[in-house]
């Protein structure tokens, strides 16, 4: 059945718009002009756009520029946009005009239609819903608001949950000693708690970096309008919008000291993306460590056994794969690619406006969502439930000739190297070879080569040479 239409008009003339659409001619032109990807602007961005429009109505009413009834109708409609009740009314492609004007007008038109219906008189999309605003300050503001809220509500809680899960597992693994590895080769021993502690420390640093970046994202360019001068906006408008946004969202926002910066550049978004890139590197390292530790279980390291979640092969019965670390590593790879896109987009501002704002919004919010979900999956479906194969760890430790490193201060690097090579060549414990080669007391040797003691730094004797 053919979709019925109605006639709408904008400054370019008349256009047919679907009868059931709340938006108008400018949105429809964008739908027709930008049939590029089928990707729509992300939910977090639409939410933030609704919050900005509601806060702008609050500010204009408080300043006496909008009748309170009109502002209330705009605020209620914008609240529906923020809540996600009207997502189907936002059909504009991510790959659109670089300022995001089409998405800004999409919001203006939808909100104006609903406000008009409520009041029974015309509420104008440009003159009233967009009062004191330009796409050039609204869209960057919405990107920053969306990113702050996504980090605050999704990413940071997920990272803290992952870190708490790692720390909880580490507390029970302080006496489990394993062979360390550098260059993927046998190295000095450490405890599983120490290994997990590395992951926890990486996450603590990532959280700190992200929180620091959010401080700059909270400085909004709203009130700068077209180029940063604030043309057509009350000088008090931006501060009042920021205050209203803070009250409506529960997150603190302020008007930026320099409005030109936030319109001409996307440096704050690029910075956050960079920190997300570092986080993706950390999560991929954790995921790959888990894959290596789980590998085998017979022909690989087989140090741990990850939870069995699904069959691993369509042809090899009984095979089980580390599917969660694999999925998380792919999410990390996507976030790294997103950072490359955001970097290029951030460098694509000319003079007073960045012209890749929609793709910044899409990629930044996707990275936040991917990394937040990935962190929770790592915590709940991998780290919380893995089991330790203690016998396998002990077997590898007993045959590790690198333990002889502890004898360097006593017998020197050259003799220790000869002992290690002989132990490896003959497949014998290093303790036995060292006893024969050095004539040192067996009790002394046992203490010096004790893996548990070595994991705590060993016995410190005369300094010896050597490089890791």
PDB file of N, CA and C in Angstrom, residues 316-383:
ATOM      1  N   UNK A 316      34.762 -30.054  14.336  1.00  0.00           N
ATOM      2  CA  UNK A 316      35.577 -30.748  15.344  1.00  0.00           C
ATOM      3  C   UNK A 316      34.789 -30.903  16.647  1.00  0.00           C
ATOM      4  N   UNK A 317      34.251 -32.078  16.909  1.00  0.00           N
ATOM      5  CA  UNK A 317      33.435 -32.271  18.114  1.00  0.00           C
ATOM      6  C   UNK A 317      34.257 -32.046  19.383  1.00  0.00           C
ATOM      7  N   UNK A 318      33.631 -31.428  20.360  1.00  0.00           N
ATOM      8  CA  UNK A 318      34.270 -31.241  21.658  1.00  0.00           C
ATOM      9  C   UNK A 318      35.159 -30.020  21.763  1.00  0.00           C
ATOM     10  N   UNK A 319      35.367 -29.325  20.648  1.00  0.00           N
ATOM     11  CA  UNK A 319      36.246 -28.156  20.680  1.00  0.00           C
ATOM     12  C   UNK A 319      35.526 -26.974  21.338  1.00  0.00           C
ATOM     13  N   UNK A 320      36.238 -26.291  22.218  1.00  0.00           N
ATOM     14  CA  UNK A 320      35.698 -25.105  22.887  1.00  0.00           C
ATOM     15  C   UNK A 320      36.683 -23.956  22.707  1.00  0.00           C
ATOM     16  N   UNK A 321      36.183 -22.808  22.326  1.00  0.00           N
ATOM     17  CA  UNK A 321      37.042 -21.664  22.024  1.00  0.00           C
ATOM     18  C   UNK A 321      36.845 -20.523  23.025  1.00  0.00           C
ATOM     19  N   UNK A 322      37.844 -19.628  23.143  1.00  0.00           N
ATOM     20  CA  UNK A 322      37.741 -18.473  24.054  1.00  0.00           C
ATOM     21  C   UNK A 322      36.933 -17.347  23.414  1.00  0.00           C
ATOM     22  N   UNK A 323      35.635 -17.567  23.278  1.00  0.00           N
ATOM     23  CA  UNK A 323      34.806 -16.696  22.449  1.00  0.00           C
ATOM     24  C   UNK A 323      34.665 -15.280  23.013  1.00  0.00           C
ATOM     25  N   UNK A 324      34.604 -15.146  24.336  1.00  0.00           N
ATOM     26  CA  UNK A 324      34.439 -13.801  24.906  1.00  0.00           C
ATOM     27  C   UNK A 324      35.684 -12.955  24.678  1.00  0.00           C
ATOM     28  N   UNK A 325      36.895 -13.434  25.007  1.00  0.00           N
ATOM     29  CA  UNK A 325      38.071 -12.618  24.675  1.00  0.00           C
ATOM     30  C   UNK A 325      38.174 -12.286  23.189  1.00  0.00           C
ATOM     31  N   UNK A 326      37.793 -13.237  22.330  1.00  0.00           N
ATOM     32  CA  UNK A 326      37.838 -12.961  20.893  1.00  0.00           C
ATOM     33  C   UNK A 326      36.877 -11.833  20.522  1.00  0.00           C
ATOM     34  N   UNK A 327      35.653 -11.903  21.046  1.00  0.00           N
ATOM     35  CA  UNK A 327      34.652 -10.877  20.741  1.00  0.00           C
ATOM     36  C   UNK A 327      35.108  -9.509  21.254  1.00  0.00           C
ATOM     37  N   UNK A 328      35.662  -9.492  22.450  1.00  0.00           N
ATOM     38  CA  UNK A 328      36.119  -8.224  23.032  1.00  0.00           C
ATOM     39  C   UNK A 328      37.280  -7.655  22.221  1.00  0.00           C
ATOM     40  N   UNK A 329      38.186  -8.508  21.789  1.00  0.00           N
ATOM     41  CA  UNK A 329      39.311  -8.026  20.972  1.00  0.00           C
ATOM     42  C   UNK A 329      38.813  -7.419  19.662  1.00  0.00           C
ATOM     43  N   UNK A 330      37.766  -7.996  19.080  1.00  0.00           N
ATOM     44  CA  UNK A 330      37.201  -7.406  17.864  1.00  0.00           C
ATOM     45  C   UNK A 330      36.574  -6.049  18.159  1.00  0.00           C
ATOM     46  N   UNK A 331      35.885  -5.934  19.294  1.00  0.00           N
ATOM     47  CA  UNK A 331      35.310  -4.642  19.685  1.00  0.00           C
ATOM     48  C   UNK A 331      36.416  -3.614  19.867  1.00  0.00           C
ATOM     49  N   UNK A 332      37.530  -4.029  20.446  1.00  0.00           N
ATOM     50  CA  UNK A 332      38.673  -3.131  20.623  1.00  0.00           C
ATOM     51  C   UNK A 332      39.237  -2.695  19.274  1.00  0.00           C
ATOM     52  N   UNK A 333      39.329  -3.635  18.341  1.00  0.00           N
ATOM     53  CA  UNK A 333      39.824  -3.288  17.002  1.00  0.00           C
ATOM     54  C   UNK A 333      38.921  -2.245  16.348  1.00  0.00           C
ATOM     55  N   UNK A 334      37.604  -2.388  16.527  1.00  0.00           N
ATOM     56  CA  UNK A 334      36.668  -1.411  15.975  1.00  0.00           C
ATOM     57  C   UNK A 334      36.869  -0.042  16.604  1.00  0.00           C
ATOM     58  N   UNK A 335      37.058  -0.015  17.927  1.00  0.00           N
ATOM     59  CA  UNK A 335      37.287   1.261  18.614  1.00  0.00           C
ATOM     60  C   UNK A 335      38.572   1.922  18.133  1.00  0.00           C
ATOM     61  N   UNK A 336      39.608   1.116  17.875  1.00  0.00           N
ATOM     62  CA  UNK A 336      40.855   1.673  17.352  1.00  0.00           C
ATOM     63  C   UNK A 336      40.633   2.280  15.961  1.00  0.00           C
ATOM     64  N   UNK A 337      39.861   1.580  15.141  1.00  0.00           N
ATOM     65  CA  UNK A 337      39.530   2.126  13.822  1.00  0.00           C
ATOM     66  C   UNK A 337      38.696   3.393  13.929  1.00  0.00           C
ATOM     67  N   UNK A 338      37.760   3.395  14.878  1.00  0.00           N
ATOM     68  CA  UNK A 338      36.949   4.593  15.102  1.00  0.00           C
ATOM     69  C   UNK A 338      37.822   5.787  15.473  1.00  0.00           C
ATOM     70  N   UNK A 339      38.872   5.513  16.265  1.00  0.00           N
ATOM     71  CA  UNK A 339      39.751   6.613  16.665  1.00  0.00           C
ATOM     72  C   UNK A 339      40.461   7.210  15.451  1.00  0.00           C
ATOM     73  N   UNK A 340      40.854   6.360  14.513  1.00  0.00           N
ATOM     74  CA  UNK A 340      41.480   6.883  13.287  1.00  0.00           C
ATOM     75  C   UNK A 340      40.507   7.794  12.536  1.00  0.00           C
ATOM     76  N   UNK A 341      39.239   7.370  12.457  1.00  0.00           N
ATOM     77  CA  UNK A 341      38.225   8.188  11.781  1.00  0.00           C
ATOM     78  C   UNK A 341      38.012   9.513  12.513  1.00  0.00           C
ATOM     79  N   UNK A 342      37.911   9.443  13.841  1.00  0.00           N
ATOM     80  CA  UNK A 342      37.685  10.659  14.629  1.00  0.00           C
ATOM     81  C   UNK A 342      38.877  11.598  14.517  1.00  0.00           C
ATOM     82  N   UNK A 343      40.072  11.040  14.443  1.00  0.00           N
ATOM     83  CA  UNK A 343      41.273  11.869  14.277  1.00  0.00           C
ATOM     84  C   UNK A 343      41.221  12.636  12.960  1.00  0.00           C
ATOM     85  N   UNK A 344      40.882  11.931  11.891  1.00  0.00           N
ATOM     86  CA  UNK A 344      40.752  12.594  10.586  1.00  0.00           C
ATOM     87  C   UNK A 344      39.640  13.638  10.624  1.00  0.00           C
ATOM     88  N   UNK A 345      38.522  13.267  11.243  1.00  0.00           N
ATOM     89  CA  UNK A 345      37.393  14.197  11.349  1.00  0.00           C
ATOM     90  C   UNK A 345      37.779  15.437  12.145  1.00  0.00           C
ATOM     91  N   UNK A 346      38.508  15.243  13.227  1.00  0.00           N
ATOM     92  CA  UNK A 346      38.924  16.374  14.040  1.00  0.00           C
ATOM     93  C   UNK A 346      39.852  17.316  13.301  1.00  0.00           C
ATOM     94  N   UNK A 347      40.613  16.764  12.381  1.00  0.00           N
ATOM     95  CA  UNK A 347      41.538  17.585  11.589  1.00  0.00           C
ATOM     96  C   UNK A 347      40.855  18.221  10.389  1.00  0.00           C
ATOM     97  N   UNK A 348      39.559  18.005  10.256  1.00  0.00           N
ATOM     98  CA  UNK A 348      38.833  18.466   9.071  1.00  0.00           C
ATOM     99  C   UNK A 348      38.018  19.727   9.317  1.00  0.00           C
ATOM    100  N   UNK A 349      38.387  20.484  10.328  1.00  0.00           N
ATOM    101  CA  UNK A 349      37.766  21.784  10.524  1.00  0.00           C
ATOM    102  C   UNK A 349      38.482  22.825   9.677  1.00  0.00           C
ATOM    103  N   UNK A 350      37.716  23.745   9.127  1.00  0.00           N
ATOM    104  CA  UNK A 350      38.305  24.842   8.357  1.00  0.00           C
ATOM    105  C   UNK A 350      37.786  26.158   8.905  1.00  0.00           C
ATOM    106  N   UNK A 351      38.700  27.004   9.300  1.00  0.00           N
ATOM    107  CA  UNK A 351      38.346  28.307   9.842  1.00  0.00           C
ATOM    108  C   UNK A 351      37.409  28.171  11.053  1.00  0.00           C
ATOM    109  N   UNK A 352      36.137  28.548  10.928  1.00  0.00           N
ATOM    110  CA  UNK A 352      35.279  28.628  12.118  1.00  0.00           C
ATOM    111  C   UNK A 352      34.370  27.423  12.344  1.00  0.00           C
ATOM    112  N   UNK A 353      34.521  26.336  11.584  1.00  0.00           N
ATOM    113  CA  UNK A 353      33.602  25.200  11.777  1.00  0.00           C
ATOM    114  C   UNK A 353      34.247  23.885  11.390  1.00  0.00           C
ATOM    115  N   UNK A 354      34.084  22.894  12.248  1.00  0.00           N
ATOM    116  CA  UNK A 354      34.409  21.521  11.864  1.00  0.00           C
ATOM    117  C   UNK A 354      33.258  20.974  11.028  1.00  0.00           C
ATOM    118  N   UNK A 355      33.570  20.248   9.962  1.00  0.00           N
ATOM    119  CA  UNK A 355      32.515  19.788   9.058  1.00  0.00           C
ATOM    120  C   UNK A 355      32.446  18.266   8.956  1.00  0.00           C
ATOM    121  N   UNK A 356      32.780  17.594  10.056  1.00  0.00           N
ATOM    122  CA  UNK A 356      32.586  16.146  10.127  1.00  0.00           C
ATOM    123  C   UNK A 356      31.937  15.767  11.456  1.00  0.00           C
ATOM    124  N   UNK A 357      31.056  16.615  11.948  1.00  0.00           N
ATOM    125  CA  UNK A 357      30.481  16.400  13.272  1.00  0.00           C
ATOM    126  C   UNK A 357      29.655  15.117  13.387  1.00  0.00           C
ATOM    127  N   UNK A 358      28.798  14.776  12.419  1.00  0.00           N
ATOM    128  CA  UNK A 358      27.991  13.570  12.594  1.00  0.00           C
ATOM    129  C   UNK A 358      28.822  12.292  12.707  1.00  0.00           C
ATOM    130  N   UNK A 359      29.905  12.198  11.933  1.00  0.00           N
ATOM    131  CA  UNK A 359      30.713  10.982  12.005  1.00  0.00           C
ATOM    132  C   UNK A 359      31.500  10.929  13.306  1.00  0.00           C
ATOM    133  N   UNK A 360      31.851  12.090  13.868  1.00  0.00           N
ATOM    134  CA  UNK A 360      32.459  12.110  15.198  1.00  0.00           C
ATOM    135  C   UNK A 360      31.473  11.546  16.217  1.00  0.00           C
ATOM    136  N   UNK A 361      30.234  12.023  16.161  1.00  0.00           N
ATOM    137  CA  UNK A 361      29.211  11.543  17.094  1.00  0.00           C
ATOM    138  C   UNK A 361      29.023  10.040  16.978  1.00  0.00           C
ATOM    139  N   UNK A 362      28.875   9.557  15.764  1.00  0.00           N
ATOM    140  CA  UNK A 362      28.631   8.122  15.534  1.00  0.00           C
ATOM    141  C   UNK A 362      29.774   7.269  16.075  1.00  0.00           C
ATOM    142  N   UNK A 363      30.998   7.598  15.693  1.00  0.00           N
ATOM    143  CA  UNK A 363      32.134   6.758  16.064  1.00  0.00           C
ATOM    144  C   UNK A 363      32.471   6.861  17.539  1.00  0.00           C
ATOM    145  N   UNK A 364      32.397   8.067  18.097  1.00  0.00           N
ATOM    146  CA  UNK A 364      32.733   8.246  19.508  1.00  0.00           C
ATOM    147  C   UNK A 364      31.771   7.476  20.401  1.00  0.00           C
ATOM    148  N   UNK A 365      30.480   7.617  20.119  1.00  0.00           N
ATOM    149  CA  UNK A 365      29.491   6.938  20.960  1.00  0.00           C
ATOM    150  C   UNK A 365      29.516   5.426  20.736  1.00  0.00           C
ATOM    151  N   UNK A 366      29.815   4.998  19.516  1.00  0.00           N
ATOM    152  CA  UNK A 366      29.947   3.557  19.284  1.00  0.00           C
ATOM    153  C   UNK A 366      31.121   2.984  20.060  1.00  0.00           C
ATOM    154  N   UNK A 367      32.239   3.692  20.078  1.00  0.00           N
ATOM    155  CA  UNK A 367      33.402   3.211  20.829  1.00  0.00           C
ATOM    156  C   UNK A 367      33.097   3.089  22.311  1.00  0.00           C
ATOM    157  N   UNK A 368      32.434   4.097  22.863  1.00  0.00           N
ATOM    158  CA  UNK A 368      32.083   4.049  24.283  1.00  0.00           C
ATOM    159  C   UNK A 368      31.210   2.837  24.578  1.00  0.00           C
ATOM    160  N   UNK A 369      30.211   2.611  23.727  1.00  0.00           N
ATOM    161  CA  UNK A 369      29.290   1.485  23.939  1.00  0.00           C
ATOM    162  C   UNK A 369      30.007   0.141  23.794  1.00  0.00           C
ATOM    163  N   UNK A 370      30.828   0.003  22.759  1.00  0.00           N
ATOM    164  CA  UNK A 370      31.552  -1.246  22.542  1.00  0.00           C
ATOM    165  C   UNK A 370      32.476  -1.574  23.711  1.00  0.00           C
ATOM    166  N   UNK A 371      33.211  -0.584  24.184  1.00  0.00           N
ATOM    167  CA  UNK A 371      34.174  -0.834  25.254  1.00  0.00           C
ATOM    168  C   UNK A 371      33.470  -1.076  26.584  1.00  0.00           C
ATOM    169  N   UNK A 372      32.369  -0.391  26.812  1.00  0.00           N
ATOM    170  CA  UNK A 372      31.602  -0.633  28.041  1.00  0.00           C
ATOM    171  C   UNK A 372      31.052  -2.051  28.057  1.00  0.00           C
ATOM    172  N   UNK A 373      30.421  -2.456  26.958  1.00  0.00           N
ATOM    173  CA  UNK A 373      29.869  -3.813  26.888  1.00  0.00           C
ATOM    174  C   UNK A 373      30.968  -4.863  26.910  1.00  0.00           C
ATOM    175  N   UNK A 374      32.077  -4.573  26.234  1.00  0.00           N
ATOM    176  CA  UNK A 374      33.197  -5.514  26.230  1.00  0.00           C
ATOM    177  C   UNK A 374      33.762  -5.719  27.617  1.00  0.00           C
ATOM    178  N   UNK A 375      33.889  -4.637  28.380  1.00  0.00           N
ATOM    179  CA  UNK A 375      34.421  -4.737  29.741  1.00  0.00           C
ATOM    180  C   UNK A 375      33.521  -5.604  30.613  1.00  0.00           C
ATOM    181  N   UNK A 376      32.224  -5.417  30.498  1.00  0.00           N
ATOM    182  CA  UNK A 376      31.295  -6.224  31.307  1.00  0.00           C
ATOM    183  C   UNK A 376      31.337  -7.699  30.901  1.00  0.00           C
ATOM    184  N   UNK A 377      31.451  -7.951  29.607  1.00  0.00           N
ATOM    185  CA  UNK A 377      31.547  -9.344  29.158  1.00  0.00           C
ATOM    186  C   UNK A 377      32.831 -10.005  29.673  1.00  0.00           C
ATOM    187  N   UNK A 378      33.944  -9.278  29.611  1.00  0.00           N
ATOM    188  CA  UNK A 378      35.191  -9.828  30.140  1.00  0.00           C
ATOM    189  C   UNK A 378      35.049 -10.171  31.618  1.00  0.00           C
ATOM    190  N   UNK A 379      34.419  -9.267  32.363  1.00  0.00           N
ATOM    191  CA  UNK A 379      34.267  -9.475  33.806  1.00  0.00           C
ATOM    192  C   UNK A 379      33.394 -10.678  34.099  1.00  0.00           C
ATOM    193  N   UNK A 380      32.199 -10.696  33.509  1.00  0.00           N
ATOM    194  CA  UNK A 380      31.183 -11.655  33.924  1.00  0.00           C
ATOM    195  C   UNK A 380      31.281 -13.010  33.230  1.00  0.00           C
ATOM    196  N   UNK A 381      31.764 -13.024  31.998  1.00  0.00           N
ATOM    197  CA  UNK A 381      31.755 -14.265  31.219  1.00  0.00           C
ATOM    198  C   UNK A 381      33.134 -14.861  31.014  1.00  0.00           C
ATOM    199  N   UNK A 382      34.167 -14.225  31.552  1.00  0.00           N
ATOM    200  CA  UNK A 382      35.518 -14.770  31.398  1.00  0.00           C
ATOM    201  C   UNK A 382      36.267 -14.766  32.725  1.00  0.00           C
ATOM    202  N   UNK A 383      36.518 -13.605  33.277  1.00  0.00           N
ATOM    203  CA  UNK A 383      37.388 -13.514  34.452  1.00  0.00           C
ATOM    204  C   UNK A 383      36.721 -14.045  35.710  1.00  0.00           C
TER     205      UNK A 383
END
